[in-house]
Structures are given as C-alpha cells and as structure tokens.
GROMACS .gro file of C-alpha atoms in nm:
model
  313
    1MET     CA    1  -4.619 -11.753   0.048
    2LYS     CA    2  -4.693 -12.117   0.126
    3ARG     CA    3  -4.985 -12.268  -0.067
    4GLU     CA    4  -5.182 -12.561   0.070
    5LYS     CA    5  -5.428 -12.756  -0.141
    6TYR     CA    6  -5.718 -12.971  -0.022
    7ILE     CA    7  -5.950 -13.176  -0.239
    8ILE     CA    8  -6.296 -13.285  -0.126
    9THR     CA    9  -6.520 -13.527  -0.316
   10VAL     CA   10  -6.879 -13.464  -0.207
   11PRO     CA   11  -7.052 -13.767  -0.049
   12ALA     CA   12  -7.415 -13.840  -0.141
   13GLU     CA   13  -7.550 -13.727   0.198
   14PHE     CA   14  -7.443 -13.368   0.120
   15ASP     CA   15  -7.609 -13.352  -0.221
   16LEU     CA   16  -7.763 -13.006  -0.285
   17GLU     CA   17  -7.610 -12.847   0.028
   18ARG     CA   18  -7.450 -12.503  -0.002
   19ILE     CA   19  -7.077 -12.521  -0.067
   20ASP     CA   20  -6.990 -12.264   0.200
   21ARG     CA   21  -7.176 -12.476   0.457
   22ILE     CA   22  -7.027 -12.817   0.385
   23ILE     CA   23  -6.657 -12.723   0.358
   24PRO     CA   24  -6.612 -12.664   0.736
   25ILE     CA   25  -6.803 -12.986   0.809
   26LEU     CA   26  -6.605 -13.208   0.576
   27LEU     CA   27  -6.269 -13.057   0.670
   28GLU     CA   28  -6.365 -13.052   1.042
   29THR     CA   29  -6.221 -12.707   1.082
   30ASP     CA   30  -6.339 -12.369   1.208
   31ILE     CA   31  -6.278 -12.191   0.877
   32SER     CA   32  -6.557 -11.935   0.859
   33ARG     CA   33  -6.811 -11.879   0.584
   34SER     CA   34  -6.661 -11.535   0.522
   35GLN     CA   35  -6.318 -11.693   0.469
   36ILE     CA   36  -6.470 -11.946   0.233
   37GLN     CA   37  -6.654 -11.676   0.041
   38LYS     CA   38  -6.331 -11.477   0.011
   39LEU     CA   39  -6.151 -11.783  -0.129
   40ILE     CA   40  -6.436 -11.838  -0.376
   41LYS     CA   41  -6.420 -11.477  -0.496
   42SER     CA   42  -6.044 -11.502  -0.548
   43GLY     CA   43  -6.082 -11.823  -0.748
   44ASP     CA   44  -5.906 -12.033  -0.483
   45ILE     CA   45  -6.206 -12.262  -0.440
   46THR     CA   46  -6.319 -12.438  -0.755
   47VAL     CA   47  -6.569 -12.713  -0.835
   48ASN     CA   48  -6.476 -12.970  -1.097
   49GLY     CA   49  -6.201 -12.736  -1.215
   50SER     CA   50  -6.426 -12.431  -1.263
   51GLU     CA   51  -6.490 -12.122  -1.054
   52THR     CA   52  -6.801 -12.129  -0.838
   53ARG     CA   53  -7.033 -11.917  -0.620
   54ALA     CA   54  -7.077 -11.909  -0.242
   55ASN     CA   55  -7.441 -12.019  -0.275
   56TYR     CA   56  -7.361 -12.304  -0.515
   57LYS     CA   57  -7.543 -12.624  -0.416
   58VAL     CA   58  -7.303 -12.912  -0.450
   59LYS     CA   59  -7.385 -13.239  -0.622
   60THR     CA   60  -7.279 -13.589  -0.528
   61ASP     CA   61  -6.920 -13.659  -0.639
   62ASP     CA   62  -6.844 -13.294  -0.716
   63GLU     CA   63  -6.470 -13.240  -0.669
   64ILE     CA   64  -6.402 -12.927  -0.464
   65GLU     CA   65  -6.045 -12.796  -0.468
   66ILE     CA   66  -5.943 -12.549  -0.197
   67VAL     CA   67  -5.615 -12.357  -0.211
   68THR     CA   68  -5.514 -12.156   0.094
   69LYS     CA   69  -5.220 -11.918   0.117
   70GLU     CA   70  -5.033 -11.868   0.442
   71ASP     CA   71  -4.698 -11.713   0.531
   72ASP     CA   72  -4.430 -11.979   0.568
   73MET     CA   73  -4.345 -11.847   0.914
   74LEU     CA   74  -4.704 -11.823   1.037
   75LEU     CA   75  -4.704 -12.005   1.372
   76PRO     CA   76  -4.976 -12.039   1.637
   77HIS     CA   77  -5.025 -11.729   1.848
   78GLU     CA   78  -5.173 -11.670   2.193
   79GLU     CA   79  -5.548 -11.622   2.223
   80ASN     CA   80  -5.757 -11.589   2.537
   81ILE     CA   81  -5.965 -11.899   2.473
   82PRO     CA   82  -6.110 -12.062   2.788
   83ILE     CA   83  -5.922 -12.380   2.877
   84ASN     CA   84  -6.032 -12.610   3.159
   85ILE     CA   85  -5.700 -12.715   3.317
   86ILE     CA   86  -5.760 -12.983   3.581
   87TYR     CA   87  -5.395 -13.070   3.655
   88GLU     CA   88  -5.064 -12.897   3.592
   89ASP     CA   89  -4.700 -12.928   3.696
   90ASP     CA   90  -4.366 -12.833   3.540
   91ASP     CA   91  -4.386 -13.102   3.271
   92ILE     CA   92  -4.747 -13.175   3.183
   93ALA     CA   93  -5.098 -13.037   3.195
   94VAL     CA   94  -5.426 -13.226   3.176
   95ILE     CA   95  -5.723 -13.044   3.031
   96ILE     CA   96  -6.087 -13.103   2.940
   97LYS     CA   97  -6.132 -12.984   2.583
   98GLN     CA   98  -6.466 -12.826   2.505
   99PRO     CA   99  -6.662 -12.950   2.201
  100GLY     CA  100  -6.638 -12.744   1.884
  101LEU     CA  101  -6.273 -12.649   1.937
  102VAL     CA  102  -6.013 -12.753   1.679
  103VAL     CA  103  -5.698 -12.887   1.849
  104HIS     CA  104  -5.431 -12.738   1.622
  105PRO     CA  105  -5.402 -12.514   1.313
  106GLY     CA  106  -5.466 -12.649   0.966
  107HIS     CA  107  -5.686 -12.631   0.654
  108GLY     CA  108  -5.652 -12.254   0.633
  109ASN     CA  109  -5.753 -12.209   0.996
  110TYR     CA  110  -5.453 -12.079   1.190
  111GLY     CA  111  -5.630 -11.920   1.484
  112SER     CA  112  -5.890 -11.992   1.751
  113THR     CA  113  -5.753 -12.339   1.822
  114LEU     CA  114  -5.677 -12.527   2.143
  115VAL     CA  115  -5.307 -12.461   2.079
  116SER     CA  116  -5.371 -12.084   2.078
  117GLY     CA  117  -5.550 -12.113   2.412
  118LEU     CA  118  -5.273 -12.326   2.559
  119LEU     CA  119  -5.011 -12.070   2.456
  120TYR     CA  120  -5.210 -11.800   2.638
  121HIS     CA  121  -5.278 -11.991   2.960
  122ILE     CA  122  -4.980 -12.225   2.995
  123LYS     CA  123  -4.711 -12.035   2.800
  124ARG     CA  124  -4.445 -12.307   2.813
  125LEU     CA  125  -4.511 -12.597   2.575
  126SER     CA  126  -4.276 -12.854   2.424
  127ILE     CA  127  -4.150 -12.746   2.082
  128LEU     CA  128  -4.054 -13.094   1.966
  129GLY     CA  129  -4.252 -13.229   1.673
  130ASP     CA  130  -4.467 -13.016   1.444
  131PRO     CA  131  -4.419 -12.640   1.516
  132LEU     CA  132  -4.792 -12.591   1.450
  133ARG     CA  133  -4.871 -12.832   1.735
  134PRO     CA  134  -4.659 -12.734   2.038
  135GLY     CA  135  -4.731 -12.961   2.334
  136ILE     CA  136  -4.972 -13.183   2.144
  137VAL     CA  137  -4.907 -13.558   2.180
  138HIS     CA  138  -5.256 -13.681   2.085
  139ARG     CA  139  -5.573 -13.520   1.959
  140LEU     CA  140  -5.950 -13.520   1.971
  141ASP     CA  141  -6.174 -13.439   1.677
  142ARG     CA  142  -6.320 -13.087   1.672
  143ASP     CA  143  -6.661 -13.187   1.810
  144THR     CA  144  -6.528 -13.449   2.053
  145SER     CA  145  -6.489 -13.318   2.406
  146GLY     CA  146  -6.296 -13.445   2.705
  147LEU     CA  147  -5.958 -13.529   2.850
  148MET     CA  148  -5.623 -13.455   2.688
  149VAL     CA  149  -5.270 -13.456   2.828
  150ILE     CA  150  -5.036 -13.178   2.714
  151ALA     CA  151  -4.654 -13.187   2.713
  152LYS     CA  152  -4.492 -12.878   2.863
  153SER     CA  153  -4.132 -13.006   2.861
  154ASP     CA  154  -3.947 -13.184   2.582
  155ALA     CA  155  -3.876 -13.480   2.812
  156ALA     CA  156  -4.250 -13.513   2.875
  157TYR     CA  157  -4.321 -13.495   2.503
  158ILE     CA  158  -4.081 -13.781   2.425
  159SER     CA  159  -4.220 -14.001   2.704
  160LEU     CA  160  -4.588 -13.937   2.625
  161VAL     CA  161  -4.545 -13.995   2.251
  162GLU     CA  162  -4.379 -14.328   2.334
  163GLN     CA  163  -4.660 -14.423   2.573
  164PHE     CA  164  -4.928 -14.351   2.314
  165SER     CA  165  -4.727 -14.531   2.046
  166SER     CA  166  -4.676 -14.840   2.265
  167ARG     CA  167  -5.047 -14.838   2.362
  168THR     CA  168  -4.986 -14.817   2.736
  169VAL     CA  169  -5.213 -14.514   2.780
  170GLU     CA  170  -5.563 -14.614   2.891
  171LYS     CA  171  -5.834 -14.417   2.711
  172HIS     CA  172  -6.207 -14.443   2.780
  173TYR     CA  173  -6.490 -14.269   2.597
  174ALA     CA  174  -6.867 -14.238   2.625
  175ALA     CA  175  -7.093 -14.222   2.321
  176ILE     CA  176  -7.463 -14.224   2.243
  177VAL     CA  177  -7.539 -14.415   1.923
  178ILE     CA  178  -7.842 -14.469   1.704
  179GLY     CA  179  -8.000 -14.811   1.751
  180LYS     CA  180  -7.876 -15.096   1.969
  181PRO     CA  181  -7.564 -15.301   1.893
  182VAL     CA  182  -7.623 -15.673   1.848
  183LYS     CA  183  -7.386 -15.762   2.134
  184ASP     CA  184  -7.383 -15.609   2.482
  185HIS     CA  185  -7.003 -15.619   2.480
  186ALA     CA  186  -6.764 -15.662   2.187
  187LEU     CA  187  -6.411 -15.603   2.066
  188ILE     CA  188  -6.412 -15.449   1.719
  189ASN     CA  189  -6.086 -15.537   1.543
  190ARG     CA  190  -6.116 -15.398   1.190
  191PRO     CA  191  -5.838 -15.210   1.005
  192ILE     CA  192  -5.895 -14.851   0.899
  193ALA     CA  193  -5.757 -14.651   0.606
  194ARG     CA  194  -5.837 -14.327   0.428
  195HIS     CA  195  -6.132 -14.363   0.193
  196LYS     CA  196  -6.007 -14.408  -0.162
  197LYS     CA  197  -6.275 -14.180  -0.310
  198TYR     CA  198  -6.384 -13.949  -0.027
  199ARG     CA  199  -6.042 -13.849   0.101
  200GLN     CA  200  -6.179 -13.651   0.397
  201LYS     CA  201  -6.325 -13.973   0.538
  202MET     CA  202  -6.179 -14.288   0.686
  203THR     CA  203  -6.318 -14.635   0.618
  204ILE     CA  204  -6.284 -15.003   0.701
  205ASP     CA  205  -6.016 -15.143   0.470
  206GLU     CA  206  -5.842 -15.479   0.500
  207ASP     CA  207  -5.524 -15.311   0.371
  208GLY     CA  208  -5.549 -15.040   0.638
  209ARG     CA  209  -5.383 -15.005   0.978
  210GLU     CA  210  -5.486 -15.214   1.277
  211ALA     CA  211  -5.767 -15.053   1.477
  212ILE     CA  212  -5.921 -15.202   1.794
  213THR     CA  213  -6.222 -15.059   1.976
  214GLU     CA  214  -6.392 -15.224   2.274
  215TYR     CA  215  -6.740 -15.126   2.388
  216THR     CA  216  -6.992 -15.215   2.658
  217ILE     CA  217  -7.357 -15.111   2.660
  218SER     CA  218  -7.443 -14.903   2.966
  219ARG     CA  219  -7.793 -14.769   2.886
  220ILE     CA  220  -8.070 -14.818   2.629
  221TRP     CA  221  -8.361 -14.589   2.550
  222HIS     CA  222  -8.669 -14.696   2.351
  223THR     CA  223  -8.841 -14.379   2.232
  224ASP     CA  224  -9.090 -14.270   1.968
  225MET     CA  225  -8.792 -14.125   1.782
  226GLY     CA  226  -8.616 -14.461   1.781
  227VAL     CA  227  -8.377 -14.667   1.993
  228PHE     CA  228  -8.062 -14.509   2.139
  229THR     CA  229  -7.776 -14.670   2.329
  230MET     CA  230  -7.504 -14.530   2.552
  231LEU     CA  231  -7.171 -14.708   2.518
  232ASN     CA  232  -6.867 -14.713   2.740
  233ILE     CA  233  -6.570 -14.744   2.506
  234ILE     CA  234  -6.207 -14.840   2.554
  235LEU     CA  235  -5.980 -14.732   2.271
  236HIS     CA  236  -5.693 -14.979   2.222
  237THR     CA  237  -5.546 -14.800   1.920
  238GLY     CA  238  -5.570 -14.438   1.808
  239ARG     CA  239  -5.655 -14.413   1.440
  240THR     CA  240  -5.817 -14.103   1.291
  241HIS     CA  241  -6.196 -14.115   1.346
  242GLN     CA  242  -6.156 -14.470   1.479
  243ILE     CA  243  -6.457 -14.486   1.714
  244ARG     CA  244  -6.679 -14.307   1.464
  245VAL     CA  245  -6.582 -14.537   1.176
  246HIS     CA  246  -6.613 -14.859   1.376
  247LEU     CA  247  -6.954 -14.774   1.522
  248SER     CA  248  -7.090 -14.649   1.191
  249ALA     CA  249  -6.969 -14.964   1.012
  250MET     CA  250  -7.145 -15.168   1.281
  251GLY     CA  251  -7.470 -14.993   1.189
  252ASN     CA  252  -7.480 -14.776   1.503
  253PRO     CA  253  -7.340 -14.431   1.415
  254ILE     CA  254  -7.288 -14.175   1.689
  255VAL     CA  255  -7.569 -13.923   1.725
  256GLY     CA  256  -7.467 -13.597   1.557
  257ASP     CA  257  -7.187 -13.743   1.346
  258GLN     CA  258  -7.187 -13.516   1.041
  259ILE     CA  259  -6.951 -13.737   0.840
  260TYR     CA  260  -7.045 -14.095   0.928
  261SER     CA  261  -7.421 -14.066   0.991
  262LYS     CA  262  -7.651 -13.986   0.701
  263LYS     CA  263  -7.934 -13.865   0.927
  264TRP     CA  264  -7.724 -13.658   1.166
  265GLU     CA  265  -7.934 -13.341   1.126
  266LYS     CA  266  -8.249 -13.518   1.239
  267TYR     CA  267  -8.139 -13.521   1.603
  268LYS     CA  268  -8.063 -13.147   1.635
  269VAL     CA  269  -7.756 -13.175   1.858
  270PRO     CA  270  -7.492 -12.901   1.856
  271TYR     CA  271  -7.200 -13.144   1.865
  272LEU     CA  272  -7.113 -13.510   1.826
  273LEU     CA  273  -7.228 -13.715   2.127
  274LEU     CA  274  -6.881 -13.852   2.198
  275ALA     CA  275  -6.651 -13.760   2.487
  276SER     CA  276  -6.318 -13.870   2.632
  277THR     CA  277  -6.403 -13.952   2.994
  278TYR     CA  278  -6.099 -14.130   3.140
  279LEU     CA  279  -5.723 -14.110   3.086
  280LYS     CA  280  -5.452 -14.312   3.261
  281PHE     CA  281  -5.079 -14.287   3.195
  282ILE     CA  282  -4.738 -14.281   3.363
  283HIS     CA  283  -4.605 -13.939   3.457
  284PRO     CA  284  -4.310 -13.886   3.222
  285ILE     CA  285  -4.075 -13.761   3.496
  286SER     CA  286  -4.191 -13.894   3.835
  287ARG     CA  287  -4.309 -14.227   3.683
  288GLU     CA  288  -4.618 -14.209   3.903
  289VAL     CA  289  -4.933 -14.364   3.756
  290LEU     CA  290  -5.186 -14.085   3.701
  291SER     CA  291  -5.554 -14.122   3.616
  292PHE     CA  292  -5.818 -13.860   3.544
  293SER     CA  293  -6.193 -13.872   3.495
  294ALA     CA  294  -6.425 -13.615   3.339
  295GLU     CA  295  -6.799 -13.565   3.369
  296LEU     CA  296  -7.008 -13.582   3.054
  297PRO     CA  297  -7.023 -13.246   2.876
  298LEU     CA  298  -7.343 -13.043   2.892
  299HIS     CA  299  -7.462 -13.124   2.538
  300ILE     CA  300  -7.450 -13.499   2.615
  301SER     CA  301  -7.607 -13.478   2.961
  302GLU     CA  302  -7.886 -13.261   2.818
  303TYR     CA  303  -7.952 -13.518   2.546
  304ILE     CA  304  -7.968 -13.792   2.811
  305ASP     CA  305  -8.228 -13.584   2.998
  306LYS     CA  306  -8.422 -13.550   2.673
  307LEU     CA  307  -8.416 -13.926   2.612
  308ASP     CA  308  -8.519 -13.994   2.974
  309SER     CA  309  -8.815 -13.758   2.939
  310MET     CA  310  -8.925 -13.929   2.617
  311VAL     CA  311  -8.916 -14.271   2.785
  312ASN     CA  312  -9.112 -14.147   3.086
  313GLN     CA  313  -9.393 -13.989   2.887
   0.00000   0.00000   0.00000
C-alpha cells in the first residue's frame, strides 16, 4: 500500500473550527467528513503528534498530520459526472468546468473528479505525464469554474504543455472582490512561493517564482454591506492560486475565498467568485488559432443580481 502524508498548520482565521470541517477547505479537496472521521478513528489524522476526535476544535498553529493509504495501482476510473463539452475533435476537447469539482485525484480523494468525468464522456485522453491526470495540461482550483482545454492525443498534450509553458495561451478571468482597488488598471508583478509556515497556502515572496496578473475594473457596487468590484483579469503566468494571492495581497480578496479572505463566510456564497471566461490558443495539429468564451456561472451572476438589488434599494 502507498502511504501519502500531508501536514497542515492551522491559520488564525480557522481558530476553534471543527477539524473535520477545515481539512477539506485547506486541502481544497472533496474528501468527505466520513472519510476524515474514519482516518481519525484509525489514528491516521493526528494533531500536534497526538490522536484526536472528529469534533475537535482546532487552535491557531495546530499541526495536523494526515496519512492516507491507497493502492499503488489505483488510477482514475470512469464516473458519470456531468461535463459541459463545448468543443471536441480527435485531439482536443474544450470544456466549462463547474465550480466545486476537483480537477484530478489527490489528497486521499481518488474519485468524483473532473478526470473521472472526462474518462466517462470522452474515453480517449493523452496518457503522457502524470497517470493520475490523463489529458490535463492546466488546472483550475476546485471552486474556480470556467474554460479548460483537454488533450486527447499525445501530440496535443506535448503542444499544449509547450504553449502554456511559453505563455502563448491567452487566459482571461472574471472576479468579484471586496473593496475597490486603488488603480482602475494595473499589472501586478510579484513573485509567489509556498508559504513557509502554512504549507497549504501560497504567498508573495521575493525568492519565489515570477507571477504576473493584469486587471481592469469593469463594475463597482457601493452597498450597505460594503464596496465590491468586478475585475476583468488577464493571467500572464500560471502559478498556484496566483490570482487569489495577488488580489488578497493588494487588499482586495475575492469574495468567498476560504483561504485568502478572513471574512469569507460573511458573504454566504457557495463558491469562490472567480471564473475562467476566455481561452485562446493554437490548435496543436491544425495550427489554427482557436478562442472560446464562457458566460459567468450561475453563482456569480446571482451575486451580481444581489449587488444590483442592494444598490437600487
């Protein structure tokens, strides 16, 4: 059996939360409470080196260690998960990922992922790269919705990975943030690295990797609940949590960001208000320039309606 170990240091904003509630949030995975409780009972989840209880309320800087056991040969399997495929040919597919869906297996969660749904609906996916991630050449966070391109052939995989690596893929996002940025338009060029203490988080770090995010304000709402701003975002690099880290560091975290916004629960949104809305790349075989746009997902459009109604009161 293969054993995987994950260590979480609890940030201050999760002080006194139940352990079985915060683990899926901080790992950004769909591991269920029942799975967590089973791991706790078997002694595979400990706090500060000691066994714990499922209703334990964590304290700031508690160190949670999670050990999962999986068969070495456990690979993704087909599941009938709805997938919105908007384009498909012999080599690629373009989809709109729904919010709340983990892209690929990991952190003890080997089912109910986008990969499982792709295997059911598309069948043929490139097997180059990580065997747990067939066809995957880029990713979106669990609660981020929107456009993704999938590699069906190995030739497509090689070409798309190169395009993402060389930054020739054009990627646009929409986000609703708390407050109003100082500038109407800006290029954020601040390096990002894994947080030295809270390893499940990323942070601005001068020793980190280059990260460039460009934004333009498109709408502003002044409400009794505060000021909110919609941003159109162009992602020039693709670091983990890049948009979320840059906007939070700027003082304008995305509404509903459970990791980078201390008051995320206040706004009662089911998912992060961030979506991939535009994707442009060169077809790996035909060399045709392809571009795709996606409407805002329902949870974001509903929040816009809510903000509009608050302004018009």
